[in-house]
Amino acid sequence: MDCCRRANPFLLCSSLKVLGYAMVFLVAAIAAASYYAVVIVAWGPRLFSGGLVSVLAFAIVIVFHILLALIIWTYLMVLFRDPGSVPENWRSNVEEGSPGNASSTTFASYVAIETGDPALPTSNELERRPAIRYCTRCQNNKPPRCHHCSICERCVLKMDHHCVWVVNCVGARNYKFFLLFLLYTFLETVLDTLALLPHFVQFFGDARRHSVSPGNLAITFLAFVLNLAFALSLLCFLVMHTSLVLSNTTSIEVYEKKKRVPWKYDVGRRRNFEQVFGTKKLLWFLPLFSADDLENLPALQGLDFPTRSDVEV
C-alpha cells in the first residue's frame, strides 16, 4: 500500500518534455518550408517583374518577414520566460496582516478546524479570510489561481496549461507572450495560405506539364496544406483565449467558473484585458511590459488578483 501511495502516475507525463523538444524542431521545419514556398518559389522571383505584380510581391515579402520576426520574438519569450513560480515559504497578504502572529500560521491551522481545537480560528473567522491552499508535492502554500504542473514538477502562478509546443507552462508571466504568438502565427498562416493559393490552383497543371521541379511542387503543396490547417485550428484557439481573457479566466478555471456565477475575478473586460496585456497601449502588441505596469499591476506577477466587491471571496 505504501508503494501505491508513493506512486505518481503523472510521471508518465514527463515524456511530454521530449515531445516538446520535437515540437520545437517541427515549428522550425514548418517555418522553413513556408519561407521557401512563399519567398523563394512563389513571390521572390516576382519582385523584379515590374508593374503591380512587383508591388504586390514586395508587400507580401515585407509583411511576411515582419510577421516572422514577431513570431520568433514571441515564441522565444514564451519558450524561455518563467511563467511564475511560488516564492519559498510564501504567505498571503491577508495571512501576514491578520492579528495575533498570523504570519506564523501554517496550512494545518486552517484545515484542522474540523478537529474542534479551541486554539484554532473559529468558523466565522475562516469565512472572512480566503482559503489558504497547500501543495503537498512542493511543500509550500499556493497563491490564488496557482496550480501544480506534473510535467514541470512545480507550482505555476495563474497556470493556464502546459504547452508542448513551447516546452513550458503558460502562466501569469508569459500568458501575454503566448497569446501574441498565437495571433502572429495565425496572421502569418493566413498570409501564407492566400499567397500560395494561386500556386496551389496551378499545382496540377504545372505537375502535368512538368514546368516546375517536383521538389518545388511538393514544398508548395505541403506548405499550403499545413498553413491552411494551422490557420483554421489557430482561429479556434484565438476565439477561445479571447473569451478567457475578457472574462479573466484560465483554461483550468473554466469548470470552476461555471459553479460560481458571477465569477469573482471578472472585474470588467477592460481591466481583465489589462491584467494580461498591461495598460500601455503602445506595448499591447509587443512581448514587453512597462516598468510601471510590472510595479502597479500585481496580477502580472501572479501572486495577487483583484476580485469583485459583490462576490464573497
Coordinates of C-alpha atoms in Angstrom, one line a residue, residues 35-265:
Y35 CA 9.6 30.6 -46.1
Y36 CA 10.9 28.6 -49.1
A37 CA 7.5 28.3 -50.7
V38 CA 6.3 31.9 -50.3
V39 CA 9.6 33.9 -50.6
I40 CA 11.9 31.7 -52.7
V41 CA 9.5 29.9 -55.0
A42 CA 6.3 32.0 -55.2
W43 CA 6.9 35.7 -54.8
G44 CA 10.6 36.3 -54.5
P45 CA 11.1 35.9 -58.3
R46 CA 8.3 38.4 -59.0
L47 CA 10.0 41.2 -57.2
F48 CA 11.6 42.3 -60.4
S49 CA 8.7 41.6 -62.8
G50 CA 7.6 45.2 -62.9
G51 CA 4.2 46.8 -62.5
L52 CA 1.6 45.9 -59.9
V53 CA 3.0 42.3 -59.6
S54 CA 6.2 43.7 -58.2
V55 CA 4.4 45.9 -55.8
L56 CA 2.2 43.1 -54.6
A57 CA 5.3 40.8 -54.3
F58 CA 7.2 43.4 -52.4
A59 CA 4.2 43.9 -50.0
I60 CA 3.8 40.2 -49.4
V61 CA 7.5 39.6 -48.8
I62 CA 7.8 42.6 -46.4
V63 CA 4.7 41.6 -44.3
F64 CA 5.9 38.0 -44.3
H65 CA 9.2 39.0 -42.8
I66 CA 7.7 41.3 -40.2
L67 CA 5.3 38.7 -39.0
L68 CA 8.0 36.1 -39.0
A69 CA 10.2 38.3 -36.8
L70 CA 7.3 38.8 -34.4
I71 CA 6.6 35.1 -34.3
I72 CA 10.2 34.3 -33.5
W73 CA 10.3 37.0 -30.8
T74 CA 7.1 36.0 -29.1
Y75 CA 7.9 32.3 -29.4
L76 CA 11.3 32.7 -27.7
M77 CA 9.7 34.8 -25.0
V78 CA 7.2 32.0 -24.2
L79 CA 9.9 29.4 -24.5
F80 CA 12.4 31.0 -22.1
R81 CA 10.2 33.2 -19.9
D82 CA 9.4 31.7 -16.5
P83 CA 5.6 31.6 -16.2
G84 CA 5.9 32.3 -12.5
S85 CA 7.0 30.2 -9.5
V86 CA 5.8 30.4 -5.9
P87 CA 8.4 32.1 -3.6
E88 CA 9.7 29.8 -0.9
N89 CA 7.6 29.9 2.3
W90 CA 5.1 32.3 0.6
R91 CA 2.3 33.8 2.7
S92 CA -0.7 35.7 1.5
N93 CA -1.1 39.4 2.4
V94 CA -4.2 38.6 4.4
E95 CA -2.4 35.9 6.3
E96 CA 0.6 38.1 7.1
G97 CA -1.6 41.0 8.1
S98 CA -4.1 39.2 10.3
P99 CA -3.8 39.8 14.1
G100 CA -2.1 37.5 16.6
N101 CA 1.1 36.2 14.9
A102 CA -0.8 35.2 11.8
S103 CA 2.5 35.3 9.8
S104 CA 3.5 32.0 11.5
T105 CA 0.1 30.4 10.9
T106 CA 0.6 27.2 8.9
F107 CA -1.7 25.5 6.5
A108 CA -2.6 22.9 9.1
S109 CA -4.2 25.5 11.3
Y110 CA -6.6 26.3 8.5
V111 CA -7.7 22.8 7.8
A112 CA -7.6 21.4 11.3
I113 CA -10.7 23.4 12.3
E114 CA -12.6 20.2 11.8
T115 CA -10.7 18.7 14.8
G116 CA -12.5 21.2 17.1
D117 CA -9.3 22.5 18.7
P118 CA -10.4 25.7 20.5
A119 CA -7.0 27.3 19.9
L120 CA -7.7 27.3 16.2
P121 CA -9.6 30.1 14.3
T122 CA -13.4 29.9 14.5
S123 CA -15.6 29.1 11.5
N124 CA -16.7 32.7 11.3
E125 CA -13.1 33.9 11.1
L126 CA -12.3 31.3 8.4
E127 CA -15.3 32.6 6.3
R128 CA -13.9 36.1 6.3
R129 CA -10.4 35.1 5.1
P130 CA -9.6 33.4 1.8
A131 CA -8.8 29.7 1.9
I132 CA -5.0 29.1 2.0
R133 CA -4.2 26.1 -0.2
Y134 CA -1.2 23.9 0.2
C135 CA 0.8 21.8 -2.3
T136 CA 2.0 18.6 -0.7
R137 CA 4.4 18.0 -3.6
C138 CA 6.2 21.4 -3.4
Q139 CA 5.7 21.6 0.4
N140 CA 4.6 25.2 0.0
N141 CA 1.5 27.4 0.2
K142 CA -0.3 28.1 -3.0
P143 CA -1.4 31.6 -4.1
P144 CA -4.8 32.1 -5.6
R145 CA -5.1 30.6 -9.1
C146 CA -1.9 28.7 -8.7
H147 CA -1.8 25.0 -9.8
H148 CA 0.8 22.3 -9.7
C149 CA 2.2 21.2 -13.1
S150 CA 3.0 17.5 -13.1
I151 CA 5.2 17.9 -16.2
C152 CA 7.3 20.8 -14.9
E153 CA 7.0 19.3 -11.4
R154 CA 6.4 22.6 -9.7
C155 CA 3.5 25.0 -8.9
V156 CA 2.9 27.7 -11.6
L157 CA 1.3 31.0 -10.9
K158 CA -2.1 31.5 -12.6
M159 CA -1.4 28.4 -14.7
D160 CA -3.3 28.2 -17.9
H161 CA -1.9 25.0 -19.3
H162 CA 1.4 23.2 -20.2
C163 CA 2.1 23.8 -23.8
V164 CA 4.2 21.1 -25.5
W165 CA 4.8 23.4 -28.5
V166 CA 7.0 25.6 -26.3
V167 CA 8.2 23.0 -23.7
N168 CA 7.0 25.3 -21.0
C169 CA 3.9 26.2 -18.9
V170 CA 1.8 29.1 -19.8
G171 CA 1.1 31.2 -16.7
A172 CA 0.9 34.7 -15.3
R173 CA 4.2 36.0 -16.5
N174 CA 4.2 34.7 -20.1
Y175 CA 0.5 34.4 -21.0
K176 CA 0.6 37.6 -23.0
F177 CA 3.6 36.3 -25.0
F178 CA 1.7 33.1 -25.7
L179 CA -1.4 35.0 -26.9
L180 CA 0.7 37.2 -29.2
F181 CA 2.5 34.1 -30.5
L182 CA -0.9 32.6 -31.4
L183 CA -2.1 35.9 -33.0
Y184 CA 1.0 36.4 -35.2
T185 CA 1.2 32.8 -36.2
F186 CA -2.4 32.9 -37.2
L187 CA -1.8 36.1 -39.3
E188 CA 1.2 34.5 -40.9
T189 CA -0.6 31.3 -41.8
V190 CA -3.5 33.3 -43.3
L191 CA -1.0 35.3 -45.3
D192 CA 0.9 32.2 -46.5
T193 CA -2.4 30.5 -47.4
L194 CA -3.6 33.4 -49.5
A195 CA -0.2 34.0 -51.1
L196 CA 0.1 30.3 -52.1
L197 CA -3.5 29.9 -53.2
P198 CA -2.9 30.8 -56.9
H199 CA 0.1 28.5 -57.0
F200 CA -1.9 25.7 -55.4
V201 CA -4.5 26.1 -58.1
Q202 CA -1.8 25.9 -60.7
F203 CA -0.3 22.9 -59.0
F204 CA -2.0 20.2 -61.0
G205 CA -1.4 22.0 -64.3
D206 CA 2.3 22.5 -63.6
A207 CA 2.6 18.9 -62.5
R208 CA 1.1 17.6 -65.8
R209 CA 3.3 20.0 -67.9
H210 CA 6.4 19.3 -65.7
S211 CA 7.1 23.1 -65.9
V212 CA 8.2 23.2 -62.3
S213 CA 10.6 21.0 -60.5
P214 CA 9.0 18.2 -58.4
G215 CA 10.7 19.4 -55.3
N216 CA 9.2 22.9 -55.6
L217 CA 5.8 21.5 -56.4
A218 CA 5.9 19.2 -53.3
I219 CA 7.0 22.0 -51.0
T220 CA 4.4 24.5 -52.3
F221 CA 1.7 21.9 -51.9
L222 CA 2.8 20.9 -48.4
A223 CA 3.2 24.5 -47.3
F224 CA -0.3 25.4 -48.5
V225 CA -2.0 22.5 -46.8
L226 CA -0.1 23.0 -43.5
N227 CA -0.7 26.7 -43.4
L228 CA -4.4 26.3 -44.1
A229 CA -4.8 23.6 -41.4
F230 CA -2.9 25.7 -38.9
A231 CA -4.9 28.8 -39.7
L232 CA -8.2 27.1 -39.1
S233 CA -7.0 25.5 -35.8
L234 CA -5.4 28.7 -34.6
L235 CA -8.6 30.6 -35.2
C236 CA -10.4 28.3 -32.8
F237 CA -7.7 28.8 -30.2
L238 CA -7.7 32.6 -30.6
V239 CA -11.5 32.8 -30.2
M240 CA -11.3 30.6 -27.1
H241 CA -8.5 32.5 -25.4
T242 CA -10.0 35.9 -26.3
S243 CA -13.1 34.8 -24.4
L244 CA -11.0 33.6 -21.5
V245 CA -9.0 36.9 -21.3
L246 CA -12.1 39.1 -21.4
S247 CA -13.7 37.1 -18.6
N248 CA -10.4 36.8 -16.7
T249 CA -10.5 33.0 -16.7
T250 CA -7.8 30.4 -17.4
S251 CA -8.3 27.1 -19.2
I252 CA -8.1 25.3 -15.8
E253 CA -10.7 27.6 -14.2
V254 CA -13.4 27.2 -16.9
Y255 CA -15.1 24.4 -14.9
E256 CA -14.8 26.3 -11.6
K257 CA -16.2 29.4 -13.2
K258 CA -19.4 27.5 -14.2
K259 CA -20.0 26.8 -10.5
R260 CA -19.5 30.4 -9.4
V261 CA -21.8 33.0 -11.0
P262 CA -20.7 35.8 -11.2
W263 CA -17.0 34.9 -11.5
K264 CA -15.1 36.6 -8.7
Y265 CA -12.1 37.6 -10.8

